[in-house]
């Protein structure tokens, strides 16, 4: 594995940890961080978030990561799973969300 | 139990259309709505700027807590005084006049019951003062409870209605939930979303015989009402409309009316994507083919959504139209949405229509539905139902000795299926106590039994933890990014809605406060509901106190619940008598409760006398399980006195 790839993986793991913390602390998901499956759907049967939480999720991510999401961010596919959120964070914070 | 028809003898209102019925009718008749860009506070950072504000220029300071409460009281007093004047009623015996005030959050800070007590004092009312707080169905629910007080003979005149004020925090909360429309709301039409408003409305209710005896004006007959719970979600209605349908059906039954008798439905019709289709499904499922012929409109297209005051204001507007032989339109209607009324009265002015009986529905956060039926002429009551009320289970969560805080407990151990995400301490404690009470009553509810088991709760405040969470998001992120989940937990009935959802209680539900002793008052009103009608077999009565220890050092946390049932079980204890009276009339409450229980209120006839928290009520129930006896429970607050007699005679 190249050092670049290793650094990218480590950065992504850190962002996943921060997203999990947002889900637990701000969205009150009642699970331990490593119990949150990265592929779990955010809404409905996955983590059980609903329409009331949607705006809160956007505001919490903006606060945690310091970027601004568009008003239509909620309708995007990036709001589907924990992993897709992490990809969104990678993209918005300047790093590529695709592995080098 | 008295079964005289109940009549409306006066009404009064302030809302976005103006102050007083004459001003309001002028706007209604002309098809002019009251929605305008809000001037009272800045909406610059929001995506919408419209509100249905009461047009009282320059006198309202609403962005501080005290101002909000005083504005709410001011609106209430204006509307209530108009209702009293129009009813031409003088309070010969002020102790026999009751106030039932429905409010969501407009006067939240400082205790809802304190605001209501001030309104009562301004009107010269000295009977019981009950504050109903079931979010957007509060005032509709209050009308029903007012009717029940007359039926129970606990008052001769009832002022019932409600009030709410639109303040920046409420505007921000609805905005964060994504429920506000950028344009004037037009329920059932394209253009999704609601517009918030405010105001106050009150009706004077009296028994027909009393009204006739004093030659009172006649506005309409209050024919029936019902409550139901969705047990589905914090803010969205059950999508099939099953919860609303139960309340509509039970109202028809209470009023002795059939679907074919209904000539008009005033819908809750908020304009949101969640409410409107679910509500129409409910109306069409209950009215059947009649739904195709009946006009169904939403007055929110005129007044905007006046929150807890919405129900009574919409009824007042419907009654003004009724008086003029008309029904109100849904304004601003452009293109019908899917699953909307066959006839939404999509026009710009009222329509001439012959209406004998109408239904008015309101739904709310926490899944609390309330429906009233009103008739143009006095309609006879259906044959009275009088069922006994038993206590069959008790549960409580109390702090350990020496502590004021409830210790940590595993709610998941009591309710294994519960998703406890985002529950505040009030919701956890109430749900725990209700689960314990259901377990104590050996009840496992499923299917239809859930729909016939409801939840009445007495409490004093929404969770201070949720309030702090809400305020901290305002401080840290600004009003425009306020926490929507925390906002939904600020309504007084939030814990009730959560407990009902987690435990599958879908029967009649309400949440009320009289200050201390609210739990006992909830028990008394639940007993009235259960004993006098057939849409529920059991009502769980809950009480929860989550104290803000920084502001209130005298009290401590507690949660308790009693299961009331009309179905006797082995060794069950009877709730033999109950009564409410004014805050300075405890002896009258005791005499009425003992009278209803056929006991003399003398020491030798009573085995015990206890202060009436719901927990002590539970303790009395526990000891009566062990042997025969009678216990009188009493409590007094600044709003009401309450007395309840528990009895076991068969041991």
XYZ file of C-alpha atoms in Angstrom:
751
model
C 0.000 0.000 0.000
C 1.348 3.395 -0.903
C 1.869 6.023 1.794
C -0.640 8.255 0.002
C -3.312 5.613 0.135
C -2.547 4.838 3.793
C -2.824 8.510 4.703
C -6.094 8.766 2.779
C -7.494 5.709 4.574
C -6.510 7.087 7.933
C -8.097 10.463 7.143
C -11.287 8.788 6.024
C -11.402 6.716 9.212
C -11.079 9.922 11.223
C -13.924 11.553 9.312
C -16.064 8.440 9.820
C -15.394 8.693 13.556
C -16.481 12.361 13.527
C -19.650 11.566 11.561
C -20.449 8.778 14.020
C -19.928 11.196 16.899
C -22.326 13.710 15.290
C -24.914 10.941 14.901
C -24.558 9.916 18.540
C -24.201 13.317 20.195
C -26.408 15.537 18.035
C -28.864 13.087 16.511
C -29.025 10.971 19.708
C -28.535 7.630 17.962
C -28.496 5.152 20.837
C -25.480 3.074 19.776
C -21.778 2.793 20.469
C -19.633 4.280 17.654
C -18.474 0.911 16.345
C -22.054 -0.382 16.393
C -22.987 2.161 13.712
C -22.615 0.220 10.489
C -21.046 2.490 7.846
C -23.489 1.091 5.305
C -26.571 1.582 7.482
C -29.264 3.782 5.906
C -29.637 7.002 7.916
C -33.403 7.235 7.650
C -36.172 4.717 8.197
C -35.226 1.258 9.327
C -31.459 1.890 9.439
C -30.544 4.382 12.132
C -34.166 5.460 12.486
C -33.729 9.141 11.677
C -36.805 10.887 10.314
C -37.976 14.137 8.774
C -37.662 15.981 12.093
C -33.966 15.074 12.215
C -33.131 15.928 8.606
C -32.446 19.634 9.073
C -30.701 18.942 12.372
C -28.353 16.568 10.570
C -27.409 19.238 8.031
C -26.869 21.887 10.727
C -24.819 19.477 12.856
C -22.558 18.526 9.950
C -22.071 22.179 9.021
C -21.186 23.026 12.606
C -18.848 20.059 13.038
C -16.974 20.407 9.747
C -17.312 24.126 9.055
C -18.665 23.833 5.522
C -21.953 25.017 4.076
C -24.430 22.641 2.457
C -26.885 23.713 -0.214
C -30.558 23.990 0.672
C -31.293 20.962 -1.450
C -28.590 18.874 0.259
C -31.293 16.783 1.927
C -32.560 15.489 -1.364
C -29.125 14.314 -2.475
C -28.036 10.674 -2.605
C -25.229 11.633 -0.208
C -27.791 11.622 2.611
C -28.515 7.931 2.139
C -26.061 6.084 4.372
C -23.319 6.790 6.913
C -20.703 6.075 4.248
C -22.278 8.419 1.744
C -22.216 11.135 4.421
C -18.507 10.495 4.970
C -17.956 10.803 1.218
C -19.835 14.106 1.263
C -17.639 15.308 4.135
C -14.468 14.239 2.260
C -15.633 16.115 -0.807
C -16.706 19.269 1.013
C -13.561 19.461 3.157
C -11.325 19.503 0.113
C -10.035 15.929 0.034
C -11.101 13.598 -2.709
C -13.867 11.252 -1.639
C -12.476 8.708 -4.082
C -9.408 6.729 -3.002
C -6.228 7.789 -4.805
C -74.983 12.599 35.501
C -76.700 15.446 33.758
C -77.582 14.847 30.139
C -79.093 18.151 29.152
C -78.011 19.321 25.719
C -75.183 21.821 25.945
C -75.543 25.052 24.034
C -73.172 27.799 22.948
C -74.577 31.105 24.164
C -71.747 33.457 23.300
C -68.451 33.651 21.489
C -65.534 36.001 21.234
C -62.306 36.085 19.259
C -59.185 37.970 18.319
C -57.171 36.732 15.363
C -55.333 37.838 12.238
C -58.642 39.046 10.783
C -59.241 41.504 13.602
C -60.541 42.050 17.117
C -64.073 40.877 17.748
C -66.652 38.987 15.722
C -67.905 41.955 13.699
C -64.446 42.780 12.373
C -63.704 39.104 11.731
C -66.945 38.483 9.843
C -66.368 41.518 7.606
C -63.064 39.992 6.476
C -64.457 36.471 6.141
C -67.368 37.645 4.031
C -65.103 39.682 1.763
C -62.687 36.779 1.328
C -59.752 38.732 2.766
C -57.094 36.750 4.622
C -54.957 38.036 7.500
C -51.531 36.866 6.344
C -48.844 39.528 5.884
C -45.083 39.869 6.206
C -44.317 39.784 9.932
C -43.331 43.162 11.339
C -43.195 42.323 15.029
C -39.868 40.482 14.794
C -37.264 40.086 12.098
C -37.686 37.200 9.678
C -34.804 38.364 7.476
C -32.763 35.169 7.829
C -35.706 32.828 7.188
C -37.002 31.521 3.878
C -40.511 32.844 4.569
C -41.747 36.043 6.162
C -45.496 35.568 6.412
C -47.589 35.314 9.543
C -51.195 35.725 10.599
C -50.578 38.238 13.364
C -53.261 39.908 15.470
C -53.438 43.501 14.218
C -52.673 45.379 17.432
C -49.982 47.817 16.397
C -47.224 48.988 18.629
C -48.301 47.463 21.900
C -46.786 44.029 21.872
C -43.390 43.142 23.172
C -43.231 39.472 22.409
C -39.583 38.598 22.130
C -39.059 38.279 25.850
C -40.644 35.538 27.857
C -42.763 37.725 30.102
C -44.104 39.632 27.108
C -45.242 36.451 25.421
C -47.180 35.356 28.437
C -48.748 38.736 28.967
C -49.728 38.969 25.315
C -51.379 35.576 25.551
C -53.289 36.654 28.652
C -54.272 39.911 26.978
C -55.653 38.138 23.888
C -57.485 35.661 26.113
C -59.104 38.323 28.247
C -60.225 40.301 25.173
C -61.810 37.258 23.544
C -63.309 35.869 26.758
C -64.863 39.220 27.687
C -66.476 39.474 24.259
C -67.892 35.959 24.654
C -69.316 36.816 28.083
C -70.803 40.090 26.815
C -72.405 38.404 23.814
C -73.803 35.644 26.029
C -75.271 38.403 28.252
C -74.293 36.293 31.245
C -73.554 37.672 34.689
C -71.712 35.439 37.100
C -74.239 35.345 39.934
C -72.210 32.580 41.546
C -68.615 32.912 40.283
C -67.655 29.584 41.921
C -69.967 27.830 39.462
C -68.152 29.321 36.470
C -65.248 27.310 35.033
C -62.488 28.219 32.597
C -60.962 25.619 30.269
C -58.137 27.225 28.337
C -56.278 25.419 25.567
C -52.809 26.668 24.704
C -49.762 25.177 23.096
C -46.700 27.280 23.778
C -47.715 30.924 23.587
C -47.582 31.427 27.307
C -45.220 28.641 28.175
C -42.734 30.318 30.439
C -43.737 30.702 34.044
C -46.292 27.885 34.001
C -49.274 27.565 31.716
C -51.706 27.246 34.625
C -50.545 30.564 36.098
C -51.475 32.393 32.900
C -54.903 30.747 32.907
C -55.430 31.678 36.563
C -54.730 35.312 35.631
C -57.309 35.134 32.847
C -59.839 33.668 35.296
C -59.121 36.444 37.794
C -59.603 39.123 35.108
C -62.989 37.613 34.217
C -64.105 37.114 37.823
C -64.189 33.329 37.438
C -63.824 31.426 40.717
C -64.615 27.877 39.606
C -62.097 25.293 38.378
C -59.483 26.483 35.870
C -58.084 23.740 33.666
C -55.356 24.369 31.086
C -55.308 21.889 28.225
C -52.095 21.692 26.241
C -52.165 19.247 23.358
C -50.282 21.491 20.908
C -52.413 22.412 17.870
C -55.569 20.650 19.072
C -55.495 22.335 22.525
C -58.544 24.581 22.210
C -60.705 21.956 20.461
C -59.865 19.579 23.275
C -60.646 22.331 25.812
C -64.181 22.727 24.399
C -64.835 19.034 25.013
C -63.539 19.114 28.562
C -65.713 22.169 29.158
C -68.750 20.194 28.029
C -67.783 17.384 30.420
C -67.604 19.801 33.377
C -71.221 20.830 32.643
C -72.277 17.176 32.304
C -70.654 16.357 35.636
C -72.479 19.261 37.281
C -69.181 20.837 38.356
C -70.052 24.199 36.792
C -73.119 26.018 35.454
C -71.274 28.241 32.987
C -68.068 27.254 31.207
C -65.771 29.539 29.238
C -63.821 27.256 26.958
C -61.396 28.029 24.177
C -57.768 28.933 23.910
C -54.989 31.291 23.008
C -51.498 31.320 21.531
C -49.012 33.980 20.442
C -46.593 33.733 17.550
C -43.115 34.479 18.863
C -39.733 34.153 17.100
C -38.837 30.851 18.786
C -42.028 29.149 17.571
C -41.601 30.594 14.089
C -38.009 29.309 14.063
C -39.061 25.860 15.299
C -41.633 25.372 12.525
C -39.154 26.781 10.018
C -36.512 24.265 11.125
C -39.062 21.492 10.696
C -39.470 22.602 7.093
C -43.226 23.095 7.507
C -43.582 26.759 6.513
C -44.801 27.790 3.090
C -43.090 30.679 1.285
C -46.554 31.805 0.109
C -49.860 32.178 1.917
C -50.909 28.680 2.907
C -53.587 27.032 0.819
C -54.500 23.698 2.314
C -55.344 20.829 -0.059
C -54.027 22.911 -2.980
C -50.672 22.852 -4.729
C -48.218 24.953 -2.797
C -47.238 22.844 0.176
C -46.624 24.180 3.661
C -48.385 26.124 6.382
C -48.355 29.719 7.604
C -48.290 30.378 11.336
C -50.684 32.660 13.147
C -51.987 33.517 16.588
C -55.007 34.692 18.500
C -57.578 33.697 21.087
C -61.146 32.492 21.003
C -63.671 31.521 23.653
C -67.168 30.083 23.761
C -69.667 30.324 26.588
C -71.169 26.863 27.152
C -74.238 26.227 29.256
C -76.797 23.500 29.788
C -79.808 24.191 27.601
C -82.207 24.361 30.548
C -80.085 27.022 32.276
C -79.727 28.998 29.055
C -83.492 28.920 28.439
C -84.222 29.878 32.041
C -82.214 33.068 31.774
C -83.311 33.868 28.218
C -79.776 33.535 26.891
C -78.864 34.132 23.254
C -78.528 30.923 21.242
C -75.528 30.549 18.935
C -75.509 26.801 18.289
C -75.775 23.435 19.995
C -72.554 21.779 21.121
C -73.584 18.285 20.039
C -70.539 16.154 20.758
C -66.818 15.707 20.836
C -64.118 13.051 20.992
C -60.398 12.637 21.429
C -58.020 10.099 19.963
C -54.307 9.376 19.830
C -52.235 8.373 16.826
C -49.395 6.807 18.813
C -47.394 7.199 15.629
C -44.900 10.073 15.458
C -43.807 13.268 17.255
C -44.998 15.603 14.509
C -46.604 13.664 11.635
C -50.084 12.167 11.638
C -50.615 8.480 11.022
C -50.554 8.513 7.176
C -53.728 6.456 6.734
C -55.629 8.917 8.935
C -56.738 6.098 11.253
C -56.242 8.217 14.385
C -58.324 11.134 13.106
C -60.935 8.668 11.829
C -61.350 7.246 15.343
C -61.998 10.732 16.742
C -64.461 11.565 13.934
C -66.366 8.311 14.459
C -66.474 8.708 18.220
C -67.727 12.281 17.826
C -70.605 11.143 15.624
C -71.414 8.528 18.243
C -71.196 11.023 21.111
C -73.470 13.430 19.227
C -75.913 10.704 18.197
C -75.402 11.659 14.542
C -74.837 9.604 11.404
C -72.500 10.360 8.498
C -75.525 11.416 6.379
C -76.382 14.131 8.919
C -73.110 16.012 8.391
C -73.355 18.973 6.011
C -69.914 20.546 6.387
C -66.469 19.644 7.738
C -64.047 22.319 8.892
C -60.736 20.523 8.442
C -57.535 20.989 10.391
C -56.038 21.482 6.887
C -52.651 22.903 7.751
C -51.333 22.782 4.191
C -48.444 20.459 5.056
C -47.597 17.405 2.985
C -48.149 15.128 5.997
C -51.446 16.484 7.337
C -53.716 17.142 4.391
C -53.839 13.746 2.625
C -54.035 11.825 5.926
C -56.882 14.027 7.133
C -58.854 13.611 3.905
C -58.408 9.821 4.104
C -59.844 9.979 7.614
C -62.822 12.132 6.599
C -63.621 10.028 3.549
C -63.321 6.756 5.448
C -65.743 7.927 8.158
C -68.261 9.809 6.020
C -68.173 7.248 3.194
C -70.174 8.330 0.138
C -71.346 11.404 2.057
C -67.748 12.702 1.893
C -68.163 13.171 -1.868
C -71.036 15.626 -1.321
C -69.904 17.495 1.760
C -67.881 20.713 1.513
C -64.588 20.344 3.403
C -62.575 23.549 3.804
C -59.729 24.928 5.875
C -60.023 28.288 7.607
C -56.225 28.376 7.923
C -56.281 29.885 4.433
C -57.765 32.989 6.152
C -56.245 33.049 9.653
C -53.073 31.052 9.157
C -52.387 28.361 11.767
C -53.175 29.864 15.157
C -51.507 26.909 16.946
C -53.371 25.959 20.132
C -56.047 28.576 19.419
C -56.664 27.221 15.907
C -59.544 24.897 16.804
C -61.742 27.368 18.623
C -61.023 30.194 16.157
C -61.913 27.956 13.217
C -65.113 26.925 14.985
C -66.005 30.557 15.693
C -65.490 31.389 11.997
C -67.566 28.363 10.948
C -70.347 29.466 13.307
C -70.306 33.019 11.915
C -70.724 31.521 8.444
C -73.475 29.202 9.747
C -75.321 32.205 11.149
C -75.242 33.765 7.644
C -76.304 30.532 5.930
C -72.874 30.026 4.403
C -69.760 27.862 4.517
C -66.238 29.281 4.334
C -63.988 28.722 1.336
C -60.389 27.514 1.174
C -58.712 30.652 -0.176
C -55.731 30.871 -2.564
C -56.663 27.493 -4.050
C -54.872 26.953 -7.356
C -54.676 23.276 -8.251
C -55.906 20.348 -6.157
C -53.315 18.022 -4.698
C -53.758 14.265 -4.888
C -55.864 12.796 -2.075
C -57.753 15.969 -1.295
C -61.422 16.744 -0.590
C -63.930 16.299 -3.423
C -65.252 19.772 -2.620
C -62.658 21.986 -0.885
C -64.858 25.069 -1.505
C -62.144 26.443 -3.765
C -63.449 29.983 -4.209
C -62.702 33.493 -3.050
C -65.729 34.227 -0.861
C -68.109 32.195 1.334
C -70.717 30.024 -0.356
C -74.404 29.822 0.491
C -75.134 26.414 2.001
C -77.729 24.787 4.188
C -75.926 23.357 7.210
C -77.634 21.613 10.115
C -74.633 19.768 11.586
C -70.926 20.354 11.122
C -67.740 18.679 12.284
C -64.535 20.532 13.110
C -61.285 18.594 13.403
C -57.851 19.418 14.751
C -54.725 17.289 15.006
C -51.464 17.949 16.770
C -47.868 17.150 17.546
C -47.785 14.061 19.731
C -50.678 12.590 17.729
C -53.444 14.209 19.818
C -56.634 14.524 17.744
C -59.808 16.322 18.807
C -63.109 16.697 16.964
C -66.270 18.617 17.864
C -69.758 18.418 16.369
C -71.954 21.512 16.365
C -75.582 21.829 15.272
C -77.729 24.720 14.154
C -80.590 23.583 16.364
C -80.676 21.909 19.748
C -80.286 18.192 19.173
C -81.240 15.644 21.815
C -78.389 13.753 23.461
C -78.007 10.070 22.759
C -79.059 7.735 25.563
C -76.688 8.271 28.475
C -73.979 5.753 29.187
C -72.955 5.425 32.788
C -70.208 2.950 33.476
C -68.328 2.358 36.704
C -64.631 3.213 36.828
C -62.085 0.900 38.469
C -58.385 1.248 39.143
C -56.550 -1.868 37.999
C -52.864 -0.993 38.085
C -50.307 1.455 39.397
C -46.704 2.294 38.612
C -44.343 4.991 39.781
C -40.758 6.128 39.476
C -39.673 8.235 42.431
C -36.285 9.598 43.552
C -34.435 7.754 46.300
C -34.816 9.164 49.797
C -32.858 12.373 50.190
C -32.656 13.037 46.458
C -34.730 15.324 44.277
C -33.602 13.779 41.018
C -34.897 10.558 39.563
C -31.982 8.114 39.421
C -30.972 6.477 36.150
C -33.092 3.535 35.126
C -33.143 1.220 32.154
C -36.261 2.073 30.181
C -35.203 -0.626 27.711
C -35.679 -3.174 30.497
C -39.319 -2.092 30.912
C -40.090 -1.522 27.235
C -37.780 -3.801 25.226
C -39.062 -2.565 21.866
C -38.505 1.102 22.688
C -36.268 3.205 20.486
C -35.258 5.676 23.151
C -33.365 7.945 20.767
C -33.762 11.597 21.722
C -36.118 11.002 24.664
C -35.843 13.628 27.375
C -36.080 12.720 31.087
C -39.820 13.585 31.218
C -40.628 11.230 28.353
C -38.466 8.460 29.813
C -39.986 8.760 33.286
C -43.595 8.958 32.078
C -43.141 6.038 29.685
C -41.530 4.017 32.491
C -44.335 4.735 34.958
C -47.049 3.923 32.400
C -45.269 0.672 31.456
C -45.087 -0.290 35.136
C -48.801 0.484 35.604
C -49.793 -1.576 32.552
C -47.646 -4.427 33.885
C -49.204 -4.103 37.335
C -52.645 -4.333 35.705
C -51.383 -7.456 33.860
C -52.251 -5.879 30.531
C -50.644 -6.834 27.266
C -52.305 -4.722 24.625
C -52.654 -5.652 21.009
C -54.855 -4.802 18.036
C -58.171 -3.189 18.795
C -57.438 -3.101 22.543
C -54.757 -0.488 21.840
C -57.284 1.711 20.091
C -59.559 1.468 23.114
C -56.839 2.329 25.619
C -55.940 5.991 25.971
C -53.612 8.194 27.974
C -54.552 11.284 30.032
C -51.608 13.108 31.570
C -51.305 15.864 34.146
C -48.000 17.688 34.266
C -46.671 21.170 34.884
C -43.901 21.802 32.383
C -42.112 20.366 29.386
C -38.671 18.938 30.138
C -36.162 21.597 31.322
C -33.470 19.482 29.625
C -35.187 19.917 26.250
C -35.712 23.627 26.892
C -32.013 24.026 27.626
C -31.089 22.056 24.515
C -33.396 24.290 22.434
C -32.037 27.510 23.956
C -28.431 26.391 23.573
C -28.931 25.867 19.842
C -30.330 29.418 19.615
C -27.290 30.779 21.498
C -24.736 28.781 19.560
C -26.220 28.582 16.060
C -28.795 31.369 15.911
C -32.594 31.233 15.582
C -32.557 30.151 11.957
C -30.651 26.961 12.822
C -32.592 26.092 15.942
C -32.841 22.372 16.762
C -36.021 20.926 15.255
C -35.959 17.733 17.385
C -35.602 19.796 20.588
C -38.440 22.098 19.422
C -40.845 19.179 19.068
C -40.205 18.299 22.714
C -41.249 21.717 24.066
C -44.990 21.135 23.766
C -46.511 20.067 27.082
C -47.900 16.887 25.518
C -44.558 15.753 24.103
C -43.910 13.166 26.835
C -47.530 11.977 26.514
C -47.115 11.480 22.770
C -43.872 9.582 23.219
C -45.282 7.304 25.922
C -48.380 6.614 23.811
C -46.251 5.818 20.769
C -43.815 3.504 22.567
C -46.539 1.649 24.453
C -49.046 1.519 21.591
C -51.825 3.491 23.320
C -54.045 4.866 20.564
C -57.214 5.671 22.457
C -58.365 9.097 23.629
C -55.510 11.287 24.840
C -55.043 14.646 26.475
C -52.466 16.562 28.496
C -53.449 19.205 30.996
C -52.194 21.212 33.899
C -53.554 22.875 37.011
C -50.142 23.201 38.680
C -49.638 20.898 41.662
C -52.218 18.144 41.696
C -52.427 18.026 37.879
C -52.222 14.221 37.988
C -55.279 13.954 40.232
C -57.203 16.363 37.966
C -56.229 14.224 34.963
C -57.595 11.188 36.855
C -60.890 12.977 37.526
C -61.321 14.069 33.896
C -60.311 10.625 32.628
C -62.911 9.095 34.935
C -65.563 11.387 33.453
C -64.566 10.474 29.910
C -64.443 6.742 30.609
C -67.678 6.614 32.590
C -69.816 8.590 30.172
C -68.984 7.151 26.745
C -68.056 4.062 24.835
C -64.998 4.891 22.704
C -62.516 3.648 25.318
C -62.328 0.719 27.736
C -59.287 1.925 29.606
C -57.575 5.216 30.192
C -54.129 5.266 31.708
C -53.670 8.379 33.822
C -50.116 9.637 34.077
C -48.335 12.385 35.931
C -44.772 13.527 35.471
C -42.694 16.204 37.141
C -39.253 17.038 35.876
C -38.150 19.918 38.017
C -35.775 22.685 37.018
C -33.805 22.486 40.269
C -32.077 25.795 39.623
C -35.399 27.627 39.603
C -37.549 25.457 41.796
C -35.856 23.925 44.806
C -39.019 22.969 46.646
C -40.115 20.090 44.448
C -38.569 16.866 43.207
C -38.837 14.688 40.120
C -41.551 12.034 39.987
C -43.615 10.009 37.562
C -46.689 7.919 38.337
C -49.474 6.213 36.431
C -52.797 4.570 37.246
C -54.780 2.316 34.932
C -58.481 3.195 34.957
C -60.842 0.681 33.421
C -64.550 0.269 32.923
C -64.092 -3.508 32.967
C -63.999 -4.839 36.515
C -61.166 -7.194 37.344
C -60.798 -9.374 40.395
C -60.126 -7.409 43.551
C -60.327 -4.136 41.690
C -60.700 -0.874 43.495
C -63.441 1.517 42.453
C -62.898 5.151 41.666
C -66.221 5.856 43.292
C -66.365 9.644 43.136
C -64.442 12.587 41.747
C -64.904 16.310 41.453
C -63.215 19.575 40.577
C -63.961 22.971 42.051
C -62.406 26.400 42.236
C -59.054 26.973 43.942
C -60.726 28.325 47.064
C -63.503 25.762 47.137
C -61.911 22.523 48.298
C -64.873 21.780 50.566
C -67.164 21.886 47.497
C -64.905 19.465 45.622
C -64.918 17.093 48.605
C -68.696 17.335 48.987
C -69.257 16.655 45.260
C -66.818 13.739 45.121
C -68.257 12.177 48.270
C -71.791 12.804 47.011
C -71.025 11.007 43.772
C -69.570 8.112 45.792
C -72.622 8.120 48.097
C -70.451 8.679 51.154
C -70.789 11.284 53.852
C -67.641 13.372 53.915
C -67.139 12.780 57.623
C -64.147 11.150 59.221
C -65.965 8.022 60.370
C -66.939 7.217 56.802
C -63.431 7.559 55.478
C -60.505 5.371 56.380
C -57.854 7.687 55.124
C -57.314 11.151 53.780
C -54.305 11.809 51.620
C -52.847 14.639 49.636
C -53.656 13.950 46.073
C -50.510 13.426 44.068
C -50.975 10.573 41.650
C -48.293 8.676 43.582
C -50.293 8.909 46.812
C -53.375 7.921 44.843
C -51.412 4.836 43.781
C -50.339 4.136 47.343
C -53.979 4.318 48.474
C -54.908 1.920 45.674
C -52.169 -0.500 46.781
C -53.427 -0.546 50.354
C -57.078 -0.944 49.287
C -56.047 -4.003 47.310
C -55.254 -5.614 50.665
C -58.578 -4.900 52.312
C -61.845 -3.010 52.189
C -61.982 0.679 52.879
C -62.318 4.163 51.469
C -59.721 6.831 50.864
C -60.352 10.444 50.009
C -57.597 12.170 48.058
C -57.510 15.918 47.730
C -55.322 18.575 46.199
C -55.475 22.319 45.706
C -53.537 24.577 43.376
C -53.949 28.201 42.328
C -56.129 26.901 39.471
C -58.403 24.232 40.928
C -59.319 21.980 43.838
C -59.769 18.307 43.193
C -61.128 15.412 45.254
C -61.248 11.721 44.439
C -62.704 8.808 46.430
C -61.210 5.337 46.075
C -63.281 2.514 47.491
C -63.175 -1.221 47.936
C -66.277 -2.737 49.391
C -66.063 -6.442 48.563
C -63.047 -7.618 50.572
